[in-house]
Amino acid sequence: MIYTVTFNPSLDYVMRVKGFEANGVNRTYEDFIVAGGKGVNVSIMLRHLGHENTALGFIAGFTGDEIVRQLREEGCHESFVRLEKGYSRINVKLKSNGETEINAQGPVITDTAMSQLYKQLDALKNSDTLVLSGSIPKGLPETTYRDIMERLKGRDIRIIVDATQDLLMNVLDLKPFLIKPNHHELESVFNTKFTTESDIIDAARQLQAKGAQNVLVSRAGDGAVLVDANGDVRTSAVPKGKLVNSVGSGDSMVAGFLAGYIESDGQYDKALAMGVAAGSASAFEEWLANREQVEALLEKE
């Protein structure tokens, strides 16, 4: 079974406004609300690609109820820990002249709630896959993902980490199966600007040398770079299409890579192709793409 963990799931309130003006009244011409958070997006996209999975993490309040409702509507399993206080965050995604995001903080996760999550993770079986994705709320240590991996060390569990800064760097020596920074996050890790694909490949190799088995770097319109566990470098351009919504495209790439890896019995070229197609297909749609849309892009390669 595949499990995703989202510490800070959300409802994403997407609003489209013509000619947004700050300090004035703006009216939308389109708006909708979807369940979000990086792990939640991975769960939904995996389901769209035909792969059963269970979403774990924390929810609270009426917004948490809606996140659960939408996940179930998508056919996803969930086993969230419900927090007694607060509510799951609402993030605003404003589409006008470009994209602006306002992301809320989220509820406080208590020690009791963390213990409940740890109990769920301790029950994972050998050959399961765990996706740790996204930020963590205030109050939790930057070693949180590492703490989870330490508990599972020595077991045959494939772990994917999609996080930034210390959350990511703290887990590398525990040899996660896959990490997926985007190029901006990679620049932040190394505190430098990368001007060439070669620079990105060198940086990915450095992360691999620290322990990551596979390093997948998403590069938005410039495609993706994979340094795989065999030391081989693979690159992929993105299919042509109109950018509609970039939110969730990186999460779709993670889901697509995992789906492609499973379906091809571990062929990295197939995994990369499916990952790039899934990420691109979601970027070309209002929300997360379906299997048919992903396969349509695969056929164009």
PDB file of C-alpha atoms in Angstrom:
ATOM      1  CA  MET A   1       0.000   0.000   0.000  1.00  0.00           C
ATOM      2  CA  ILE A   2       1.051   3.581  -0.654  1.00  0.00           C
ATOM      3  CA  TYR A   3       0.641   6.058   2.199  1.00  0.00           C
ATOM      4  CA  THR A   4       0.973   9.825   2.031  1.00  0.00           C
ATOM      5  CA  VAL A   5       1.494  12.079   5.036  1.00  0.00           C
ATOM      6  CA  THR A   6       0.332  15.696   4.992  1.00  0.00           C
ATOM      7  CA  PHE A   7       0.991  17.540   8.234  1.00  0.00           C
ATOM      8  CA  ASN A   8      -0.796  20.672   7.060  1.00  0.00           C
ATOM      9  CA  PRO A   9      -3.578  19.819   4.582  1.00  0.00           C
ATOM     10  CA  SER A  10      -5.701  22.653   3.302  1.00  0.00           C
ATOM     11  CA  LEU A  11      -8.647  23.814   1.330  1.00  0.00           C
ATOM     12  CA  ASP A  12      -7.284  25.751  -1.616  1.00  0.00           C
ATOM     13  CA  TYR A  13      -9.589  28.625  -2.539  1.00  0.00           C
ATOM     14  CA  VAL A  14      -8.770  29.395  -6.156  1.00  0.00           C
ATOM     15  CA  MET A  15      -9.954  32.786  -7.400  1.00  0.00           C
ATOM     16  CA  ARG A  16      -9.600  34.283 -10.858  1.00  0.00           C
ATOM     17  CA  VAL A  17      -9.695  38.068 -11.122  1.00  0.00           C
ATOM     18  CA  LYS A  18      -9.223  40.303 -14.144  1.00  0.00           C
ATOM     19  CA  GLY A  19      -6.720  43.082 -13.491  1.00  0.00           C
ATOM     20  CA  PHE A  20      -6.283  42.588  -9.750  1.00  0.00           C
ATOM     21  CA  GLU A  21      -5.778  45.860  -7.874  1.00  0.00           C
ATOM     22  CA  ALA A  22      -4.329  45.999  -4.365  1.00  0.00           C
ATOM     23  CA  ASN A  23      -6.180  48.140  -1.785  1.00  0.00           C
ATOM     24  CA  GLY A  24      -9.398  48.020  -3.801  1.00  0.00           C
ATOM     25  CA  VAL A  25     -12.482  45.874  -4.343  1.00  0.00           C
ATOM     26  CA  ASN A  26     -11.918  43.027  -6.782  1.00  0.00           C
ATOM     27  CA  ARG A  27     -14.535  40.591  -8.042  1.00  0.00           C
ATOM     28  CA  THR A  28     -13.863  37.105  -9.279  1.00  0.00           C
ATOM     29  CA  TYR A  29     -15.080  35.802 -12.600  1.00  0.00           C
ATOM     30  CA  GLU A  30     -14.386  32.250 -11.473  1.00  0.00           C
ATOM     31  CA  ASP A  31     -13.668  30.557  -8.153  1.00  0.00           C
ATOM     32  CA  PHE A  32     -13.641  27.076  -6.669  1.00  0.00           C
ATOM     33  CA  ILE A  33     -12.428  25.229  -3.573  1.00  0.00           C
ATOM     34  CA  VAL A  34     -10.400  22.013  -3.671  1.00  0.00           C
ATOM     35  CA  ALA A  35      -8.676  19.874  -1.067  1.00  0.00           C
ATOM     36  CA  GLY A  36      -4.951  20.584  -1.073  1.00  0.00           C
ATOM     37  CA  GLY A  37      -1.652  20.196   0.666  1.00  0.00           C
ATOM     38  CA  LYS A  38       1.210  18.419  -1.050  1.00  0.00           C
ATOM     39  CA  GLY A  39       0.557  14.935   0.281  1.00  0.00           C
ATOM     40  CA  VAL A  40      -3.173  15.260  -0.366  1.00  0.00           C
ATOM     41  CA  ASN A  41      -2.401  16.239  -3.959  1.00  0.00           C
ATOM     42  CA  VAL A  42      -0.160  13.197  -4.330  1.00  0.00           C
ATOM     43  CA  SER A  43      -2.932  10.948  -2.983  1.00  0.00           C
ATOM     44  CA  ILE A  44      -5.542  12.337  -5.355  1.00  0.00           C
ATOM     45  CA  MET A  45      -3.215  12.191  -8.358  1.00  0.00           C
ATOM     46  CA  LEU A  46      -2.234   8.607  -7.557  1.00  0.00           C
ATOM     47  CA  ARG A  47      -5.928   7.737  -7.479  1.00  0.00           C
ATOM     48  CA  HIS A  48      -6.436   9.477 -10.825  1.00  0.00           C
ATOM     49  CA  LEU A  49      -3.647   7.275 -12.182  1.00  0.00           C
ATOM     50  CA  GLY A  50      -5.338   4.155 -10.824  1.00  0.00           C
ATOM     51  CA  HIS A  51      -3.259   3.488  -7.707  1.00  0.00           C
ATOM     52  CA  GLU A  52      -4.867   2.797  -4.347  1.00  0.00           C
ATOM     53  CA  ASN A  53      -3.419   4.745  -1.435  1.00  0.00           C
ATOM     54  CA  THR A  54      -4.229   6.040   2.024  1.00  0.00           C
ATOM     55  CA  ALA A  55      -3.856   9.669   3.081  1.00  0.00           C
ATOM     56  CA  LEU A  56      -2.521  10.224   6.609  1.00  0.00           C
ATOM     57  CA  GLY A  57      -1.915  13.419   8.536  1.00  0.00           C
ATOM     58  CA  PHE A  58      -3.928  15.863  10.607  1.00  0.00           C
ATOM     59  CA  ILE A  59      -7.242  17.649  10.109  1.00  0.00           C
ATOM     60  CA  ALA A  60      -9.362  19.931  12.270  1.00  0.00           C
ATOM     61  CA  GLY A  61     -12.723  21.673  12.229  1.00  0.00           C
ATOM     62  CA  PHE A  62     -15.238  22.149   9.428  1.00  0.00           C
ATOM     63  CA  THR A  63     -12.483  22.623   6.871  1.00  0.00           C
ATOM     64  CA  GLY A  64     -11.045  19.255   7.839  1.00  0.00           C
ATOM     65  CA  ASP A  65     -14.459  17.699   7.265  1.00  0.00           C
ATOM     66  CA  GLU A  66     -14.507  19.102   3.733  1.00  0.00           C
ATOM     67  CA  ILE A  67     -11.005  17.797   3.005  1.00  0.00           C
ATOM     68  CA  VAL A  68     -12.150  14.313   4.019  1.00  0.00           C
ATOM     69  CA  ARG A  69     -15.341  14.611   1.954  1.00  0.00           C
ATOM     70  CA  GLN A  70     -13.432  15.580  -1.168  1.00  0.00           C
ATOM     71  CA  LEU A  71     -10.849  12.824  -0.738  1.00  0.00           C
ATOM     72  CA  ARG A  72     -13.563  10.212  -0.358  1.00  0.00           C
ATOM     73  CA  GLU A  73     -15.350  11.637  -3.389  1.00  0.00           C
ATOM     74  CA  GLU A  74     -12.138  11.083  -5.342  1.00  0.00           C
ATOM     75  CA  GLY A  75     -12.048   7.469  -4.184  1.00  0.00           C
ATOM     76  CA  CYS A  76      -9.098   7.930  -1.821  1.00  0.00           C
ATOM     77  CA  HIS A  77      -8.760   6.171   1.499  1.00  0.00           C
ATOM     78  CA  GLU A  78      -7.933   8.376   4.481  1.00  0.00           C
ATOM     79  CA  SER A  79      -7.066   7.878   8.117  1.00  0.00           C
ATOM     80  CA  PHE A  80      -6.379  11.396   9.361  1.00  0.00           C
ATOM     81  CA  VAL A  81      -5.801  12.166  13.016  1.00  0.00           C
ATOM     82  CA  ARG A  82      -8.477  14.666  14.049  1.00  0.00           C
ATOM     83  CA  LEU A  83      -7.262  17.576  16.170  1.00  0.00           C
ATOM     84  CA  GLU A  84      -9.565  18.831  18.909  1.00  0.00           C
ATOM     85  CA  LYS A  85      -8.827  22.536  18.431  1.00  0.00           C
ATOM     86  CA  GLY A  86      -8.544  24.858  15.453  1.00  0.00           C
ATOM     87  CA  TYR A  87      -9.335  24.129  11.840  1.00  0.00           C
ATOM     88  CA  SER A  88      -7.456  22.992   8.784  1.00  0.00           C
ATOM     89  CA  ARG A  89      -6.090  25.955   6.886  1.00  0.00           C
ATOM     90  CA  ILE A  90      -7.612  27.735   3.910  1.00  0.00           C
ATOM     91  CA  ASN A  91      -5.061  28.844   1.319  1.00  0.00           C
ATOM     92  CA  VAL A  92      -5.893  31.518  -1.227  1.00  0.00           C
ATOM     93  CA  LYS A  93      -4.636  31.030  -4.780  1.00  0.00           C
ATOM     94  CA  LEU A  94      -5.173  34.254  -6.724  1.00  0.00           C
ATOM     95  CA  LYS A  95      -4.951  34.087 -10.507  1.00  0.00           C
ATOM     96  CA  SER A  96      -4.737  37.432 -12.265  1.00  0.00           C
ATOM     97  CA  ASN A  97      -1.634  38.906 -13.837  1.00  0.00           C
ATOM     98  CA  GLY A  98       0.379  35.910 -12.717  1.00  0.00           C
ATOM     99  CA  GLU A  99      -0.225  33.739  -9.668  1.00  0.00           C
ATOM    100  CA  THR A 100      -0.262  34.876  -6.033  1.00  0.00           C
ATOM    101  CA  GLU A 101      -0.578  32.512  -3.072  1.00  0.00           C
ATOM    102  CA  ILE A 102      -1.510  33.292   0.526  1.00  0.00           C
ATOM    103  CA  ASN A 103      -0.982  30.213   2.671  1.00  0.00           C
ATOM    104  CA  ALA A 104      -2.345  30.048   6.226  1.00  0.00           C
ATOM    105  CA  GLN A 105      -0.458  28.584   9.191  1.00  0.00           C
ATOM    106  CA  GLY A 106      -2.679  25.676  10.168  1.00  0.00           C
ATOM    107  CA  PRO A 107      -3.625  24.220  13.565  1.00  0.00           C
ATOM    108  CA  VAL A 108      -1.331  23.205  16.420  1.00  0.00           C
ATOM    109  CA  ILE A 109      -0.399  19.525  16.447  1.00  0.00           C
ATOM    110  CA  THR A 110      -0.253  18.191  19.993  1.00  0.00           C
ATOM    111  CA  ASP A 111       2.063  15.510  21.359  1.00  0.00           C
ATOM    112  CA  THR A 112      -0.962  13.227  21.730  1.00  0.00           C
ATOM    113  CA  ALA A 113      -1.846  13.696  18.070  1.00  0.00           C
ATOM    114  CA  MET A 114       1.740  12.991  17.010  1.00  0.00           C
ATOM    115  CA  SER A 115       1.674   9.789  19.038  1.00  0.00           C
ATOM    116  CA  GLN A 116      -1.432   8.707  17.120  1.00  0.00           C
ATOM    117  CA  LEU A 117       0.337   9.290  13.800  1.00  0.00           C
ATOM    118  CA  TYR A 118       3.421   7.397  14.971  1.00  0.00           C
ATOM    119  CA  LYS A 119       1.194   4.463  15.920  1.00  0.00           C
ATOM    120  CA  GLN A 120      -0.232   4.423  12.392  1.00  0.00           C
ATOM    121  CA  LEU A 121       3.226   4.570  10.834  1.00  0.00           C
ATOM    122  CA  ASP A 122       4.529   1.808  13.085  1.00  0.00           C
ATOM    123  CA  ALA A 123       1.835  -0.432  11.558  1.00  0.00           C
ATOM    124  CA  LEU A 124       3.202  -0.062   8.018  1.00  0.00           C
ATOM    125  CA  LYS A 125       4.243  -3.323   6.406  1.00  0.00           C
ATOM    126  CA  ASN A 126       7.355  -4.278   4.481  1.00  0.00           C
ATOM    127  CA  SER A 127       7.065  -3.308   0.786  1.00  0.00           C
ATOM    128  CA  ASP A 128       4.767  -0.368   1.617  1.00  0.00           C
ATOM    129  CA  THR A 129       5.569   3.081   0.223  1.00  0.00           C
ATOM    130  CA  LEU A 130       5.472   6.260   2.316  1.00  0.00           C
ATOM    131  CA  VAL A 131       5.384   9.773   0.847  1.00  0.00           C
ATOM    132  CA  LEU A 132       6.377  12.584   3.233  1.00  0.00           C
ATOM    133  CA  SER A 133       5.441  15.789   1.515  1.00  0.00           C
ATOM    134  CA  GLY A 134       5.169  19.478   2.291  1.00  0.00           C
ATOM    135  CA  SER A 135       5.734  21.812   5.200  1.00  0.00           C
ATOM    136  CA  ILE A 136       5.101  21.233   8.885  1.00  0.00           C
ATOM    137  CA  PRO A 137       3.195  23.588  11.206  1.00  0.00           C
ATOM    138  CA  LYS A 138       4.850  25.825  13.761  1.00  0.00           C
ATOM    139  CA  GLY A 139       5.833  24.054  16.939  1.00  0.00           C
ATOM    140  CA  LEU A 140       7.136  20.892  15.309  1.00  0.00           C
ATOM    141  CA  PRO A 141      10.898  20.408  14.992  1.00  0.00           C
ATOM    142  CA  GLU A 142      12.739  20.474  11.678  1.00  0.00           C
ATOM    143  CA  THR A 143      13.743  16.885  12.455  1.00  0.00           C
ATOM    144  CA  THR A 144      10.128  15.681  12.149  1.00  0.00           C
ATOM    145  CA  TYR A 145      10.620  13.805   8.868  1.00  0.00           C
ATOM    146  CA  ARG A 146      13.900  12.419  10.148  1.00  0.00           C
ATOM    147  CA  ASP A 147      12.188  11.236  13.337  1.00  0.00           C
ATOM    148  CA  ILE A 148       9.660   9.340  11.222  1.00  0.00           C
ATOM    149  CA  MET A 149      12.353   7.744   9.089  1.00  0.00           C
ATOM    150  CA  GLU A 150      14.361   6.780  12.181  1.00  0.00           C
ATOM    151  CA  ARG A 151      11.323   4.870  13.496  1.00  0.00           C
ATOM    152  CA  LEU A 152      11.039   2.979  10.216  1.00  0.00           C
ATOM    153  CA  LYS A 153      14.778   2.371   9.736  1.00  0.00           C
ATOM    154  CA  GLY A 154      15.725  -1.188   8.907  1.00  0.00           C
ATOM    155  CA  ARG A 155      12.354  -2.033   7.403  1.00  0.00           C
ATOM    156  CA  ASP A 156      11.648  -2.588   3.706  1.00  0.00           C
ATOM    157  CA  ILE A 157       9.614   0.590   3.269  1.00  0.00           C
ATOM    158  CA  ARG A 158      10.165   2.828   0.252  1.00  0.00           C
ATOM    159  CA  ILE A 159      10.204   6.459   1.468  1.00  0.00           C
ATOM    160  CA  ILE A 160       9.810   9.528  -0.734  1.00  0.00           C
ATOM    161  CA  VAL A 161      10.503  12.999   0.660  1.00  0.00           C
ATOM    162  CA  ASP A 162       9.320  16.192  -1.040  1.00  0.00           C
ATOM    163  CA  ALA A 163      10.331  18.990   1.301  1.00  0.00           C
ATOM    164  CA  THR A 164      12.647  21.969   1.577  1.00  0.00           C
ATOM    165  CA  GLN A 165      15.628  23.177   3.584  1.00  0.00           C
ATOM    166  CA  ASP A 166      16.290  21.372   6.874  1.00  0.00           C
ATOM    167  CA  LEU A 167      13.262  19.077   6.562  1.00  0.00           C
ATOM    168  CA  LEU A 168      14.920  17.651   3.470  1.00  0.00           C
ATOM    169  CA  MET A 169      18.593  17.875   4.406  1.00  0.00           C
ATOM    170  CA  ASN A 170      18.024  16.188   7.769  1.00  0.00           C
ATOM    171  CA  VAL A 171      16.885  12.922   6.149  1.00  0.00           C
ATOM    172  CA  LEU A 172      19.511  12.395   3.459  1.00  0.00           C
ATOM    173  CA  ASP A 173      21.801  10.096   5.442  1.00  0.00           C
ATOM    174  CA  LEU A 174      18.797   7.821   6.063  1.00  0.00           C
ATOM    175  CA  LYS A 175      18.751   7.107   2.323  1.00  0.00           C
ATOM    176  CA  PRO A 176      15.251   8.046   1.154  1.00  0.00           C
ATOM    177  CA  PHE A 177      14.239   6.281  -2.052  1.00  0.00           C
ATOM    178  CA  LEU A 178      13.443   9.575  -3.781  1.00  0.00           C
ATOM    179  CA  ILE A 179      13.688  13.285  -3.082  1.00  0.00           C
ATOM    180  CA  LYS A 180      12.131  15.856  -5.410  1.00  0.00           C
ATOM    181  CA  PRO A 181      13.269  19.436  -4.971  1.00  0.00           C
ATOM    182  CA  ASN A 182      12.339  21.930  -7.651  1.00  0.00           C
ATOM    183  CA  HIS A 183      15.110  24.078  -9.093  1.00  0.00           C
ATOM    184  CA  HIS A 184      14.284  27.032  -6.812  1.00  0.00           C
ATOM    185  CA  GLU A 185      14.416  24.799  -3.730  1.00  0.00           C
ATOM    186  CA  LEU A 186      17.690  23.342  -4.955  1.00  0.00           C
ATOM    187  CA  GLU A 187      19.129  26.846  -5.290  1.00  0.00           C
ATOM    188  CA  SER A 188      17.956  27.614  -1.766  1.00  0.00           C
ATOM    189  CA  VAL A 189      19.673  24.508  -0.387  1.00  0.00           C
ATOM    190  CA  PHE A 190      22.987  25.466  -1.996  1.00  0.00           C
ATOM    191  CA  ASN A 191      22.490  29.220  -1.609  1.00  0.00           C
ATOM    192  CA  THR A 192      23.388  29.883  -5.230  1.00  0.00           C
ATOM    193  CA  LYS A 193      21.844  30.386  -8.657  1.00  0.00           C
ATOM    194  CA  PHE A 194      22.100  27.622 -11.232  1.00  0.00           C
ATOM    195  CA  THR A 195      22.488  28.872 -14.775  1.00  0.00           C
ATOM    196  CA  THR A 196      22.959  25.591 -16.626  1.00  0.00           C
ATOM    197  CA  GLU A 197      21.561  22.078 -16.603  1.00  0.00           C
ATOM    198  CA  SER A 198      25.050  20.880 -15.725  1.00  0.00           C
ATOM    199  CA  ASP A 199      24.936  22.963 -12.530  1.00  0.00           C
ATOM    200  CA  ILE A 200      21.677  21.279 -11.545  1.00  0.00           C
ATOM    201  CA  ILE A 201      23.050  17.815 -12.266  1.00  0.00           C
ATOM    202  CA  ASP A 202      26.132  18.516 -10.139  1.00  0.00           C
ATOM    203  CA  ALA A 203      23.937  19.707  -7.253  1.00  0.00           C
ATOM    204  CA  ALA A 204      21.705  16.640  -7.556  1.00  0.00           C
ATOM    205  CA  ARG A 205      24.776  14.411  -7.420  1.00  0.00           C
ATOM    206  CA  GLN A 206      25.875  16.144  -4.231  1.00  0.00           C
ATOM    207  CA  LEU A 207      22.512  15.364  -2.615  1.00  0.00           C
ATOM    208  CA  GLN A 208      22.843  11.792  -3.795  1.00  0.00           C
ATOM    209  CA  ALA A 209      26.324  11.597  -2.276  1.00  0.00           C
ATOM    210  CA  LYS A 210      24.755  12.592   1.046  1.00  0.00           C
ATOM    211  CA  GLY A 211      22.471   9.562   0.872  1.00  0.00           C
ATOM    212  CA  ALA A 212      19.426  10.099  -1.356  1.00  0.00           C
ATOM    213  CA  GLN A 213      18.978   7.129  -3.686  1.00  0.00           C
ATOM    214  CA  ASN A 214      17.212   9.016  -6.479  1.00  0.00           C
ATOM    215  CA  VAL A 215      17.135  12.787  -6.975  1.00  0.00           C
ATOM    216  CA  LEU A 216      14.411  14.203  -9.216  1.00  0.00           C
ATOM    217  CA  VAL A 217      14.605  17.946  -9.885  1.00  0.00           C
ATOM    218  CA  SER A 218      11.572  19.609 -11.444  1.00  0.00           C
ATOM    219  CA  ARG A 219      12.424  22.643 -13.553  1.00  0.00           C
ATOM    220  CA  ALA A 220       8.997  24.034 -14.493  1.00  0.00           C
ATOM    221  CA  GLY A 221       9.038  24.862 -18.214  1.00  0.00           C
ATOM    222  CA  ASP A 222      12.583  23.538 -18.597  1.00  0.00           C
ATOM    223  CA  GLY A 223      11.606  19.950 -17.826  1.00  0.00           C
ATOM    224  CA  ALA A 224      13.191  17.683 -15.239  1.00  0.00           C
ATOM    225  CA  VAL A 225      16.487  16.057 -14.304  1.00  0.00           C
ATOM    226  CA  LEU A 226      16.789  12.646 -12.668  1.00  0.00           C
ATOM    227  CA  VAL A 227      19.975  11.273 -11.141  1.00  0.00           C
ATOM    228  CA  ASP A 228      18.949   7.689 -10.454  1.00  0.00           C
ATOM    229  CA  ALA A 229      20.184   5.114  -7.971  1.00  0.00           C
ATOM    230  CA  ASN A 230      22.492   3.623 -10.605  1.00  0.00           C
ATOM    231  CA  GLY A 231      24.237   6.963 -11.031  1.00  0.00           C
ATOM    232  CA  ASP A 232      22.729   7.528 -14.475  1.00  0.00           C
ATOM    233  CA  VAL A 233      21.515  10.992 -15.461  1.00  0.00           C
ATOM    234  CA  ARG A 234      18.242  11.318 -17.328  1.00  0.00           C
ATOM    235  CA  THR A 235      16.654  14.521 -18.562  1.00  0.00           C
ATOM    236  CA  SER A 236      13.227  15.237 -19.967  1.00  0.00           C
ATOM    237  CA  ALA A 237      11.702  18.229 -21.692  1.00  0.00           C
ATOM    238  CA  VAL A 238       8.120  19.198 -20.916  1.00  0.00           C
ATOM    239  CA  PRO A 239       5.372  18.742 -23.506  1.00  0.00           C
ATOM    240  CA  LYS A 240       4.023  21.871 -25.136  1.00  0.00           C
ATOM    241  CA  GLY A 241       0.863  23.316 -23.628  1.00  0.00           C
ATOM    242  CA  LYS A 242      -0.716  26.359 -22.023  1.00  0.00           C
ATOM    243  CA  LEU A 243      -0.044  26.885 -18.321  1.00  0.00           C
ATOM    244  CA  VAL A 244      -3.387  27.075 -16.518  1.00  0.00           C
ATOM    245  CA  ASN A 245      -2.576  26.224 -12.906  1.00  0.00           C
ATOM    246  CA  SER A 246       0.883  25.427 -11.544  1.00  0.00           C
ATOM    247  CA  VAL A 247      -0.407  24.463  -8.072  1.00  0.00           C
ATOM    248  CA  GLY A 248      -0.059  20.720  -7.655  1.00  0.00           C
ATOM    249  CA  SER A 249       2.093  20.123 -10.725  1.00  0.00           C
ATOM    250  CA  GLY A 250       5.128  19.131  -8.643  1.00  0.00           C
ATOM    251  CA  ASP A 251       2.977  16.827  -6.529  1.00  0.00           C
ATOM    252  CA  SER A 252       1.584  15.311  -9.718  1.00  0.00           C
ATOM    253  CA  MET A 253       5.154  14.677 -10.850  1.00  0.00           C
ATOM    254  CA  VAL A 254       5.839  12.747  -7.638  1.00  0.00           C
ATOM    255  CA  ALA A 255       2.667  10.691  -8.108  1.00  0.00           C
ATOM    256  CA  GLY A 256       3.432  10.092 -11.768  1.00  0.00           C
ATOM    257  CA  PHE A 257       7.021   9.043 -11.076  1.00  0.00           C
ATOM    258  CA  LEU A 258       5.865   6.567  -8.437  1.00  0.00           C
ATOM    259  CA  ALA A 259       3.085   5.216 -10.659  1.00  0.00           C
ATOM    260  CA  GLY A 260       5.471   4.841 -13.595  1.00  0.00           C
ATOM    261  CA  TYR A 261       8.079   3.138 -11.429  1.00  0.00           C
ATOM    262  CA  ILE A 262       5.547   0.637 -10.092  1.00  0.00           C
ATOM    263  CA  GLU A 263       3.914  -0.064 -13.453  1.00  0.00           C
ATOM    264  CA  SER A 264       7.254  -0.630 -15.212  1.00  0.00           C
ATOM    265  CA  ASP A 265       8.763  -2.774 -12.443  1.00  0.00           C
ATOM    266  CA  GLY A 266      11.400  -0.201 -11.618  1.00  0.00           C
ATOM    267  CA  GLN A 267      12.366   1.276 -14.997  1.00  0.00           C
ATOM    268  CA  TYR A 268      13.620   4.786 -14.353  1.00  0.00           C
ATOM    269  CA  ASP A 269      13.029   6.021 -17.893  1.00  0.00           C
ATOM    270  CA  LYS A 270       9.361   5.041 -17.648  1.00  0.00           C
ATOM    271  CA  ALA A 271       9.081   6.588 -14.187  1.00  0.00           C
ATOM    272  CA  LEU A 272      10.566   9.886 -15.358  1.00  0.00           C
ATOM    273  CA  ALA A 273       8.363   9.985 -18.448  1.00  0.00           C
ATOM    274  CA  MET A 274       5.214   9.373 -16.418  1.00  0.00           C
ATOM    275  CA  GLY A 275       6.298  11.916 -13.812  1.00  0.00           C
ATOM    276  CA  VAL A 276       6.894  14.676 -16.345  1.00  0.00           C
ATOM    277  CA  ALA A 277       3.671  13.879 -18.202  1.00  0.00           C
ATOM    278  CA  ALA A 278       1.641  13.909 -14.981  1.00  0.00           C
ATOM    279  CA  GLY A 279       3.167  17.176 -13.784  1.00  0.00           C
ATOM    280  CA  SER A 280       2.639  18.832 -17.153  1.00  0.00           C
ATOM    281  CA  ALA A 281      -0.908  17.534 -17.580  1.00  0.00           C
ATOM    282  CA  SER A 282      -1.919  18.992 -14.213  1.00  0.00           C
ATOM    283  CA  ALA A 283      -0.275  22.317 -15.076  1.00  0.00           C
ATOM    284  CA  PHE A 284      -2.358  22.452 -18.260  1.00  0.00           C
ATOM    285  CA  GLU A 285      -5.655  21.869 -16.393  1.00  0.00           C
ATOM    286  CA  GLU A 286      -7.711  23.718 -13.792  1.00  0.00           C
ATOM    287  CA  TRP A 287      -6.893  21.019 -11.262  1.00  0.00           C
ATOM    288  CA  LEU A 288      -5.112  17.686 -11.043  1.00  0.00           C
ATOM    289  CA  ALA A 289      -5.157  15.823 -14.352  1.00  0.00           C
ATOM    290  CA  ASN A 290      -6.744  12.450 -15.012  1.00  0.00           C
ATOM    291  CA  ARG A 291      -5.136   9.324 -16.473  1.00  0.00           C
ATOM    292  CA  GLU A 292      -6.374  10.017 -20.004  1.00  0.00           C
ATOM    293  CA  GLN A 293      -4.850  13.508 -20.018  1.00  0.00           C
ATOM    294  CA  VAL A 294      -1.527  12.145 -18.782  1.00  0.00           C
ATOM    295  CA  GLU A 295      -1.452   9.375 -21.371  1.00  0.00           C
ATOM    296  CA  ALA A 296      -2.273  11.854 -24.129  1.00  0.00           C
ATOM    297  CA  LEU A 297       0.949  13.709 -23.309  1.00  0.00           C
ATOM    298  CA  LEU A 298       2.925  10.472 -23.092  1.00  0.00           C
ATOM    299  CA  GLU A 299       1.834   9.613 -26.616  1.00  0.00           C
ATOM    300  CA  LYS A 300       3.279  12.900 -27.882  1.00  0.00           C
ATOM    301  CA  GLU A 301       6.800  12.057 -26.706  1.00  0.00           C
TER     302      GLU A 301
END
